[in-house]
């Protein structure tokens, strides 16, 4: 089969002919119908974040159709529409058995530690598979498995309650999911903070109130819009110390800031006035859980979570086209969403 693979760090991905993976007793072979090109993939190619052993087929946002099932798999059959939880976990370790499988001691991410979906087929354990309802296109199913699920996890970590208010810092692909999911979970108002007017317009079409941080101080503006109170939940998806600090400062008394963006830099916190005195919380949020995916897919099936304006382009399973999409992510960051449709 054809697979587009990372052969050497810092080099363009290359098309290789590789064997169709053998299917173990508890595994499922999936014919890939859609594989999202994620900003993380650009980091793996550049070597900013380690992936391997090489050569490795990238692609952790995958949807497709079951081609073949192992002898012990009773829950799925050839032809089923499915999408893949990107973490392959053991199911037995302390973390897995407590439902925190993103910390599984043997956990492997597809497209990072083991072959992913930039290929005609992918093989994963049956327990990593979720059914994809007929109403959801494969391209959406793929994107739901990364950016959308990460946002749902962050909102759940932040313990968002119906009737609360939310600020989302960053209105790219993740932000658009965070806005819609916050509204789906019952947020009264969602403020979208960004410096790009086009993205803020899209955020407003999805029901958010745009705050242009290039024109106003977003913290002061959120305070003004909430009559001095601040928001109950802030979600930061940018990965900058400045926006992390703004997320914290925009919180109301007992507010929770969920940090999703990644940075190696630090940001300032004044413990008394910003955390202790108002019982505010800063919460780290990493990946997502298998158990969150059915809820996410149901939101997408009902159209409550709509990715049609977020996924802007599809490309074939072709090394040149995929490298060009990754080059674009290197230049502009995670705002362009391209899905491979082999
Ligand atoms: Zn991703
Ligand atoms: Zn485990």
mmCIF file of C-alpha atoms and ligand atoms in Angstrom:
data_model
loop_
_atom_site.group_PDB
_atom_site.id
_atom_site.type_symbol
_atom_site.label_atom_id
_atom_site.label_comp_id
_atom_site.label_asym_id
_atom_site.label_seq_id
_atom_site.Cartn_x
_atom_site.Cartn_y
_atom_site.Cartn_z
ATOM 1 C CA UNK A 1 0.000 0.000 0.000
ATOM 2 C CA UNK A 2 1.009 3.640 -0.325
ATOM 3 C CA UNK A 3 2.088 5.535 2.784
ATOM 4 C CA UNK A 4 3.461 9.062 3.171
ATOM 5 C CA UNK A 5 6.184 8.801 5.785
ATOM 6 C CA UNK A 6 8.661 10.714 7.866
ATOM 7 C CA UNK A 7 11.971 9.117 6.857
ATOM 8 C CA UNK A 8 14.378 11.680 8.331
ATOM 9 C CA UNK A 9 13.763 14.651 10.616
ATOM 10 C CA UNK A 10 14.001 17.987 8.822
ATOM 11 C CA UNK A 11 13.342 16.369 5.426
ATOM 12 C CA UNK A 12 10.140 16.379 3.364
ATOM 13 C CA UNK A 13 7.842 13.396 3.930
ATOM 14 C CA UNK A 14 8.250 10.674 1.299
ATOM 15 C CA UNK A 15 5.819 8.325 -0.410
ATOM 16 C CA UNK A 16 6.787 4.710 0.258
ATOM 17 C CA UNK A 17 5.311 1.379 -0.736
ATOM 18 C CA UNK A 18 4.826 -0.669 2.469
ATOM 19 C CA UNK A 19 2.984 -3.928 3.249
ATOM 20 C CA UNK A 20 -0.661 -3.716 4.383
ATOM 21 C CA UNK A 21 -0.373 -4.298 8.173
ATOM 22 C CA UNK A 22 -1.168 -7.791 9.492
ATOM 23 C CA UNK A 23 -4.318 -7.844 11.635
ATOM 24 C CA UNK A 24 -3.921 -9.253 15.175
ATOM 25 C CA UNK A 25 -6.705 -11.157 16.957
ATOM 26 C CA UNK A 26 -8.058 -8.041 18.714
ATOM 27 C CA UNK A 27 -7.205 -5.593 15.960
ATOM 28 C CA UNK A 28 -9.022 -3.934 13.112
ATOM 29 C CA UNK A 29 -7.741 -2.928 9.698
ATOM 30 C CA UNK A 30 -9.269 0.355 8.551
ATOM 31 C CA UNK A 31 -9.248 1.705 4.998
ATOM 32 C CA UNK A 32 -8.424 5.384 5.492
ATOM 33 C CA UNK A 33 -11.023 7.769 4.049
ATOM 34 C CA UNK A 34 -9.772 10.942 5.730
ATOM 35 C CA UNK A 35 -6.620 11.907 7.649
ATOM 36 C CA UNK A 36 -6.242 15.406 9.060
ATOM 37 C CA UNK A 37 -2.989 17.315 8.634
ATOM 38 C CA UNK A 38 -2.304 18.770 12.071
ATOM 39 C CA UNK A 39 0.140 21.426 13.245
ATOM 40 C CA UNK A 40 1.776 18.701 15.395
ATOM 41 C CA UNK A 41 2.708 16.876 12.179
ATOM 42 C CA UNK A 42 4.698 19.922 11.057
ATOM 43 C CA UNK A 43 6.517 19.803 14.432
ATOM 44 C CA UNK A 44 7.316 16.090 13.978
ATOM 45 C CA UNK A 45 8.661 16.727 10.476
ATOM 46 C CA UNK A 46 10.810 19.624 11.703
ATOM 47 C CA UNK A 47 12.023 17.653 14.728
ATOM 48 C CA UNK A 48 10.713 20.237 17.271
ATOM 49 C CA UNK A 49 8.819 17.441 18.905
ATOM 50 C CA UNK A 50 10.129 13.884 18.755
ATOM 51 C CA UNK A 51 8.373 11.187 16.723
ATOM 52 C CA UNK A 52 9.572 7.721 15.828
ATOM 53 C CA UNK A 53 11.108 5.221 15.408
ATOM 54 C CA UNK A 54 11.601 6.289 11.789
ATOM 55 C CA UNK A 55 10.531 5.721 9.112
ATOM 56 C CA UNK A 56 7.043 6.464 10.412
ATOM 57 C CA UNK A 57 3.705 7.077 8.711
ATOM 58 C CA UNK A 58 2.325 10.326 10.192
ATOM 59 C CA UNK A 59 -1.363 11.129 10.751
ATOM 60 C CA UNK A 60 -3.263 10.923 14.049
ATOM 61 C CA UNK A 61 -6.645 12.296 12.911
ATOM 62 C CA UNK A 62 -8.160 9.365 11.097
ATOM 63 C CA UNK A 63 -11.580 8.243 9.866
ATOM 64 C CA UNK A 64 -12.385 5.406 7.508
ATOM 65 C CA UNK A 65 -14.158 2.152 6.837
ATOM 66 C CA UNK A 66 -13.453 -1.213 8.486
ATOM 67 C CA UNK A 67 -11.730 -3.474 5.962
ATOM 68 C CA UNK A 68 -10.999 -6.568 8.085
ATOM 69 C CA UNK A 69 -11.338 -7.556 11.762
ATOM 70 C CA UNK A 70 -9.300 -9.912 13.972
ATOM 71 C CA UNK A 71 -10.840 -13.228 15.062
ATOM 72 C CA UNK A 72 -11.681 -11.942 18.544
ATOM 73 C CA UNK A 73 -13.409 -8.742 17.404
ATOM 74 C CA UNK A 74 -17.187 -9.119 17.595
ATOM 75 C CA UNK A 75 -18.264 -5.475 17.802
ATOM 76 C CA UNK A 76 -17.235 -4.393 14.298
ATOM 77 C CA UNK A 77 -17.570 -5.748 10.781
ATOM 78 C CA UNK A 78 -16.202 -4.845 7.350
ATOM 79 C CA UNK A 79 -17.936 -1.774 5.930
ATOM 80 C CA UNK A 80 -18.556 -0.037 9.281
ATOM 81 C CA UNK A 81 -17.804 3.700 9.280
ATOM 82 C CA UNK A 82 -15.369 4.468 12.079
ATOM 83 C CA UNK A 83 -12.931 6.987 13.485
ATOM 84 C CA UNK A 84 -9.876 6.320 15.597
ATOM 85 C CA UNK A 85 -8.971 7.419 19.106
ATOM 86 C CA UNK A 86 -5.377 8.511 18.504
ATOM 87 C CA UNK A 87 -4.016 6.911 21.671
ATOM 88 C CA UNK A 88 -3.433 3.187 21.632
ATOM 89 C CA UNK A 89 -3.475 2.137 25.285
ATOM 90 C CA UNK A 90 -3.124 -1.097 27.254
ATOM 91 C CA UNK A 91 -6.414 -0.971 29.159
ATOM 92 C CA UNK A 92 -4.814 -2.593 32.237
ATOM 93 C CA UNK A 93 -2.388 -0.160 33.889
ATOM 94 C CA UNK A 94 -3.270 2.072 36.867
ATOM 95 C CA UNK A 95 -4.039 5.015 34.587
ATOM 96 C CA UNK A 96 -6.110 3.051 32.081
ATOM 97 C CA UNK A 97 -8.148 1.355 34.797
ATOM 98 C CA UNK A 98 -8.926 4.734 36.394
ATOM 99 C CA UNK A 99 -10.082 6.175 33.076
ATOM 100 C CA UNK A 100 -7.049 8.438 32.637
ATOM 101 C CA UNK A 101 -5.697 6.497 29.714
ATOM 102 C CA UNK A 102 -3.857 9.476 28.233
ATOM 103 C CA UNK A 103 -1.161 8.615 30.824
ATOM 104 C CA UNK A 104 -1.065 4.875 29.995
ATOM 105 C CA UNK A 105 2.409 3.494 30.764
ATOM 106 C CA UNK A 106 2.434 1.679 27.411
ATOM 107 C CA UNK A 107 0.464 4.334 25.551
ATOM 108 C CA UNK A 108 1.374 5.038 21.945
ATOM 109 C CA UNK A 109 -0.014 7.748 19.731
ATOM 110 C CA UNK A 110 -0.786 6.818 16.151
ATOM 111 C CA UNK A 111 1.227 8.891 13.675
ATOM 112 C CA UNK A 112 3.794 9.693 16.373
ATOM 113 C CA UNK A 113 4.939 6.475 18.055
ATOM 114 C CA UNK A 114 3.390 3.991 15.604
ATOM 115 C CA UNK A 115 2.222 4.214 11.998
ATOM 116 C CA UNK A 116 -0.638 6.643 11.411
ATOM 117 C CA UNK A 117 -3.181 7.507 8.789
ATOM 118 C CA UNK A 118 -1.251 9.117 5.911
ATOM 119 C CA UNK A 119 -1.708 5.763 4.185
ATOM 120 C CA UNK A 120 -4.261 3.595 2.442
ATOM 121 C CA UNK A 121 -4.765 1.419 5.528
ATOM 122 C CA UNK A 122 -4.113 1.577 9.263
ATOM 123 C CA UNK A 123 -4.332 -1.199 11.853
ATOM 124 C CA UNK A 124 -5.287 -0.462 15.490
ATOM 125 C CA UNK A 125 -6.716 -2.400 18.452
ATOM 126 C CA UNK A 126 -10.521 -2.638 18.334
ATOM 127 C CA UNK A 127 -10.708 -0.735 21.639
ATOM 128 C CA UNK A 128 -9.312 2.379 19.907
ATOM 129 C CA UNK A 129 -12.221 2.516 17.467
ATOM 130 C CA UNK A 130 -15.388 4.604 17.708
ATOM 131 C CA UNK A 131 -18.277 4.388 15.277
ATOM 132 C CA UNK A 132 -18.762 7.341 12.948
ATOM 133 C CA UNK A 133 -22.468 8.149 12.390
ATOM 134 C CA UNK A 134 -23.632 8.336 8.742
ATOM 135 C CA UNK A 135 -24.480 12.041 9.084
ATOM 136 C CA UNK A 136 -20.857 13.026 9.739
ATOM 137 C CA UNK A 137 -18.522 13.255 6.712
ATOM 138 C CA UNK A 138 -15.221 11.372 7.030
ATOM 139 C CA UNK A 139 -13.280 14.674 6.825
ATOM 140 C CA UNK A 140 -15.131 15.964 9.875
ATOM 141 C CA UNK A 141 -14.764 12.641 11.682
ATOM 142 C CA UNK A 142 -10.984 12.924 11.285
ATOM 143 C CA UNK A 143 -10.769 16.485 12.654
ATOM 144 C CA UNK A 144 -13.090 15.593 15.535
ATOM 145 C CA UNK A 145 -10.442 13.136 16.754
ATOM 146 C CA UNK A 146 -7.910 15.871 17.600
ATOM 147 C CA UNK A 147 -8.778 19.568 17.879
ATOM 148 C CA UNK A 148 -12.453 19.128 18.837
ATOM 149 C CA UNK A 149 -11.845 16.345 21.342
ATOM 150 C CA UNK A 150 -9.018 18.323 22.958
ATOM 151 C CA UNK A 151 -11.435 21.234 23.481
ATOM 152 C CA UNK A 152 -14.181 19.059 24.937
ATOM 153 C CA UNK A 153 -11.660 17.594 27.378
ATOM 154 C CA UNK A 154 -10.491 21.083 28.385
ATOM 155 C CA UNK A 155 -14.064 22.276 29.023
ATOM 156 C CA UNK A 156 -14.744 19.157 31.077
ATOM 157 C CA UNK A 157 -11.491 19.639 33.018
ATOM 158 C CA UNK A 158 -12.606 23.223 33.692
ATOM 159 C CA UNK A 159 -15.926 21.818 35.018
ATOM 160 C CA UNK A 160 -18.031 24.126 32.855
ATOM 161 C CA UNK A 161 -21.624 24.248 34.135
ATOM 162 C CA UNK A 162 -24.731 25.329 32.234
ATOM 163 C CA UNK A 163 -25.373 29.040 32.810
ATOM 164 C CA UNK A 164 -21.708 29.992 33.113
ATOM 165 C CA UNK A 165 -19.658 32.295 30.906
ATOM 166 C CA UNK A 166 -16.580 31.347 28.890
ATOM 167 C CA UNK A 167 -13.688 33.114 27.178
ATOM 168 C CA UNK A 168 -11.760 31.278 24.467
ATOM 169 C CA UNK A 169 -8.297 32.691 23.761
ATOM 170 C CA UNK A 170 -7.428 31.814 20.148
ATOM 171 C CA UNK A 171 -10.039 31.506 17.386
ATOM 172 C CA UNK A 172 -8.329 29.062 15.012
ATOM 173 C CA UNK A 173 -9.363 25.458 14.426
ATOM 174 C CA UNK A 174 -9.347 24.597 18.141
ATOM 175 C CA UNK A 175 -11.077 27.800 19.164
ATOM 176 C CA UNK A 176 -13.983 27.211 16.773
ATOM 177 C CA UNK A 177 -14.620 23.839 18.394
ATOM 178 C CA UNK A 178 -14.200 25.269 21.901
ATOM 179 C CA UNK A 179 -16.795 27.989 21.194
ATOM 180 C CA UNK A 180 -19.403 25.600 19.813
ATOM 181 C CA UNK A 181 -18.817 23.003 22.522
ATOM 182 C CA UNK A 182 -19.040 25.599 25.301
ATOM 183 C CA UNK A 183 -22.431 26.692 23.914
ATOM 184 C CA UNK A 184 -23.488 23.036 23.534
ATOM 185 C CA UNK A 185 -22.624 22.455 27.207
ATOM 186 C CA UNK A 186 -24.862 25.366 28.220
ATOM 187 C CA UNK A 187 -22.569 28.397 28.403
ATOM 188 C CA UNK A 188 -24.625 31.608 28.410
ATOM 189 C CA UNK A 189 -22.009 33.761 26.712
ATOM 190 C CA UNK A 190 -18.780 32.803 24.961
ATOM 191 C CA UNK A 191 -16.188 35.487 24.276
ATOM 192 C CA UNK A 192 -13.750 34.728 21.449
ATOM 193 C CA UNK A 193 -10.407 36.507 21.718
ATOM 194 C CA UNK A 194 -8.124 36.816 18.703
ATOM 195 C CA UNK A 195 -6.188 39.414 16.738
ATOM 196 C CA UNK A 196 -7.504 38.292 13.340
ATOM 197 C CA UNK A 197 -10.738 39.979 12.276
ATOM 198 C CA UNK A 198 -11.707 37.239 9.770
ATOM 199 C CA UNK A 199 -11.419 34.584 12.472
ATOM 200 C CA UNK A 200 -13.443 36.692 14.879
ATOM 201 C CA UNK A 201 -16.177 37.046 12.258
ATOM 202 C CA UNK A 202 -16.313 33.265 11.903
ATOM 203 C CA UNK A 203 -16.363 32.928 15.711
ATOM 204 C CA UNK A 204 -19.351 35.292 15.799
ATOM 205 C CA UNK A 205 -21.153 33.223 13.161
ATOM 206 C CA UNK A 206 -20.692 30.274 15.520
ATOM 207 C CA UNK A 207 -22.343 32.272 18.308
ATOM 208 C CA UNK A 208 -19.421 33.876 20.145
ATOM 209 C CA UNK A 209 -18.889 37.530 21.032
ATOM 210 C CA UNK A 210 -15.662 38.636 19.356
ATOM 211 C CA UNK A 211 -12.967 40.509 21.262
ATOM 212 C CA UNK A 212 -10.193 41.845 19.020
ATOM 213 C CA UNK A 213 -7.036 41.864 21.130
ATOM 214 C CA UNK A 214 -5.240 43.912 18.458
ATOM 215 C CA UNK A 215 -7.578 46.825 19.212
ATOM 216 C CA UNK A 216 -8.541 46.498 22.872
ATOM 217 C CA UNK A 217 -7.066 45.021 26.043
ATOM 218 C CA UNK A 218 -8.958 41.702 26.057
ATOM 219 C CA UNK A 219 -8.988 41.445 29.860
ATOM 220 C CA UNK A 220 -10.468 44.929 30.307
ATOM 221 C CA UNK A 221 -12.971 44.258 27.510
ATOM 222 C CA UNK A 222 -14.113 40.936 29.018
ATOM 223 C CA UNK A 223 -14.456 42.637 32.412
ATOM 224 C CA UNK A 224 -16.494 45.426 30.781
ATOM 225 C CA UNK A 225 -18.751 42.979 28.914
ATOM 226 C CA UNK A 226 -19.358 40.951 32.073
ATOM 227 C CA UNK A 227 -20.081 44.093 34.147
ATOM 228 C CA UNK A 228 -16.833 43.759 36.071
ATOM 229 C CA UNK A 229 -17.290 40.137 37.004
ATOM 230 C CA UNK A 230 -15.057 38.218 34.594
ATOM 231 C CA UNK A 231 -15.733 34.763 33.140
ATOM 232 C CA UNK A 232 -16.272 31.470 34.931
ATOM 233 C CA UNK A 233 -14.121 29.519 32.492
ATOM 234 C CA UNK A 234 -11.248 30.613 30.250
ATOM 235 C CA UNK A 235 -9.701 28.266 27.694
ATOM 236 C CA UNK A 236 -6.298 29.080 26.229
ATOM 237 C CA UNK A 237 -5.454 27.342 22.948
ATOM 238 C CA UNK A 238 -2.724 29.665 21.617
ATOM 239 C CA UNK A 239 0.295 28.559 23.656
ATOM 240 C CA UNK A 240 1.700 31.993 24.497
ATOM 241 C CA UNK A 241 2.611 33.216 28.012
ATOM 242 C CA UNK A 242 0.764 36.477 27.284
ATOM 243 C CA UNK A 243 -2.557 34.830 26.402
ATOM 244 C CA UNK A 244 -2.205 32.397 29.319
ATOM 245 C CA UNK A 245 -1.855 35.345 31.660
ATOM 246 C CA UNK A 246 -4.835 37.081 30.010
ATOM 247 C CA UNK A 247 -6.902 33.918 30.481
ATOM 248 C CA UNK A 248 -6.076 33.946 34.195
ATOM 249 C CA UNK A 249 -6.797 37.666 34.582
ATOM 250 C CA UNK A 250 -10.150 37.397 32.809
ATOM 251 C CA UNK A 251 -11.494 35.003 35.468
ATOM 252 C CA UNK A 252 -14.329 35.784 37.855
ATOM 253 C CA UNK A 253 -14.221 34.741 41.506
ATOM 254 C CA UNK A 254 -13.892 30.919 41.558
ATOM 255 C CA UNK A 255 -13.116 30.939 37.837
ATOM 256 C CA UNK A 256 -11.119 28.174 36.130
ATOM 257 C CA UNK A 257 -8.538 28.673 33.384
ATOM 258 C CA UNK A 258 -7.846 25.558 31.298
ATOM 259 C CA UNK A 259 -4.534 25.737 29.444
ATOM 260 C CA UNK A 260 -4.326 23.713 26.242
ATOM 261 C CA UNK A 261 -1.662 25.586 24.246
ATOM 262 C CA UNK A 262 1.956 24.497 24.630
ATOM 263 C CA UNK A 263 4.921 26.677 25.506
ATOM 264 C CA UNK A 264 8.281 26.214 27.226
ATOM 265 C CA UNK A 265 8.135 29.754 28.568
ATOM 266 C CA UNK A 266 6.776 30.843 31.944
ATOM 267 C CA UNK A 267 4.156 33.438 32.822
ATOM 268 C CA UNK A 268 3.648 35.559 35.909
ATOM 269 C CA UNK A 269 1.070 34.785 38.573
ATOM 270 C CA UNK A 270 0.428 36.900 41.670
ATOM 271 C CA UNK A 271 -0.826 34.228 44.074
ATOM 272 C CA UNK A 272 -2.798 36.385 46.503
ATOM 273 C CA UNK A 273 -4.784 38.635 44.157
ATOM 274 C CA UNK A 274 -5.024 36.327 41.171
ATOM 275 C CA UNK A 275 -5.480 32.848 42.657
ATOM 276 C CA UNK A 276 -5.823 32.484 46.448
ATOM 277 C CA UNK A 277 -7.918 35.566 47.152
ATOM 278 C CA UNK A 278 -10.551 34.616 44.592
ATOM 279 C CA UNK A 279 -10.180 30.838 44.660
ATOM 280 C CA UNK A 280 -9.324 30.806 40.982
ATOM 281 C CA UNK A 281 -7.752 27.749 39.363
ATOM 282 C CA UNK A 282 -5.248 27.139 36.583
ATOM 283 C CA UNK A 283 -5.822 23.700 35.072
ATOM 284 C CA UNK A 284 -3.589 21.866 32.610
ATOM 285 C CA UNK A 285 -5.454 19.883 29.975
ATOM 286 C CA UNK A 286 -3.741 17.254 27.847
ATOM 287 C CA UNK A 287 -5.210 15.186 25.009
ATOM 288 C CA UNK A 288 -8.636 13.687 25.621
ATOM 289 C CA UNK A 289 -10.323 10.462 26.667
ATOM 290 C CA UNK A 290 -11.894 7.663 24.683
ATOM 291 C CA UNK A 291 -14.980 8.055 26.870
ATOM 292 C CA UNK A 292 -15.444 11.650 25.659
ATOM 293 C CA UNK A 293 -15.636 10.725 21.980
ATOM 294 C CA UNK A 294 -19.246 9.424 21.862
ATOM 295 C CA UNK A 295 -20.548 12.733 23.287
ATOM 296 C CA UNK A 296 -18.442 14.669 20.811
ATOM 297 C CA UNK A 297 -19.690 12.604 17.867
ATOM 298 C CA UNK A 298 -23.283 13.067 19.001
ATOM 299 C CA UNK A 299 -22.816 16.869 19.063
ATOM 300 C CA UNK A 300 -21.414 16.649 15.524
ATOM 301 C CA UNK A 301 -24.238 14.341 14.352
ATOM 302 C CA UNK A 302 -26.813 16.842 15.582
ATOM 303 C CA UNK A 303 -24.992 19.760 13.963
ATOM 304 C CA UNK A 304 -24.424 21.404 17.350
ATOM 305 C CA UNK A 305 -20.726 21.095 16.509
ATOM 306 C CA UNK A 306 -20.231 22.009 12.859
ATOM 307 C CA UNK A 307 -16.796 21.852 11.253
ATOM 308 C CA UNK A 308 -17.868 22.696 7.702
ATOM 309 C CA UNK A 309 -16.314 26.185 7.854
ATOM 310 C CA UNK A 310 -13.207 24.976 9.662
ATOM 311 C CA UNK A 311 -12.038 22.279 7.243
ATOM 312 C CA UNK A 312 -11.085 24.369 4.287
ATOM 313 C CA UNK A 313 -9.355 21.978 1.932
ATOM 314 C CA UNK A 314 -8.746 18.358 0.982
ATOM 315 C CA UNK A 315 -5.651 16.928 -0.739
ATOM 316 C CA UNK A 316 -4.941 13.436 -2.145
ATOM 317 C CA UNK A 317 -2.512 10.965 -0.546
ATOM 318 C CA UNK A 318 0.445 12.575 -2.263
ATOM 319 C CA UNK A 319 3.782 13.484 -0.651
ATOM 320 C CA UNK A 320 4.135 16.767 -2.526
ATOM 321 C CA UNK A 321 0.655 18.031 -1.619
ATOM 322 C CA UNK A 322 1.053 16.964 2.019
ATOM 323 C CA UNK A 323 4.481 18.594 2.347
ATOM 324 C CA UNK A 324 3.033 21.804 0.872
ATOM 325 C CA UNK A 325 0.235 21.755 3.492
ATOM 326 C CA UNK A 326 2.829 21.211 6.250
ATOM 327 C CA UNK A 327 4.941 24.094 4.861
ATOM 328 C CA UNK A 328 1.870 26.298 5.171
ATOM 329 C CA UNK A 329 1.387 25.244 8.790
ATOM 330 C CA UNK A 330 5.069 26.086 9.427
ATOM 331 C CA UNK A 331 4.463 29.572 8.039
ATOM 332 C CA UNK A 332 1.018 30.423 9.400
ATOM 333 C CA UNK A 333 0.513 28.153 12.404
ATOM 334 C CA UNK A 334 -2.464 25.950 13.111
ATOM 335 C CA UNK A 335 -5.153 27.975 11.351
ATOM 336 C CA UNK A 336 -5.279 26.161 8.057
ATOM 337 C CA UNK A 337 -7.103 22.852 8.176
ATOM 338 C CA UNK A 338 -6.367 20.378 5.417
ATOM 339 C CA UNK A 339 -7.597 16.801 5.296
ATOM 340 C CA UNK A 340 -6.071 14.031 3.162
ATOM 341 C CA UNK A 341 -8.678 11.962 1.341
ATOM 342 C CA UNK A 342 -6.852 8.937 -0.113
HETATM 343 ZN ZN1 LIG B 1 -3.941 16.808 15.598
HETATM 344 ZN ZN1 LIG B 2 -2.537 1.568 30.191
#
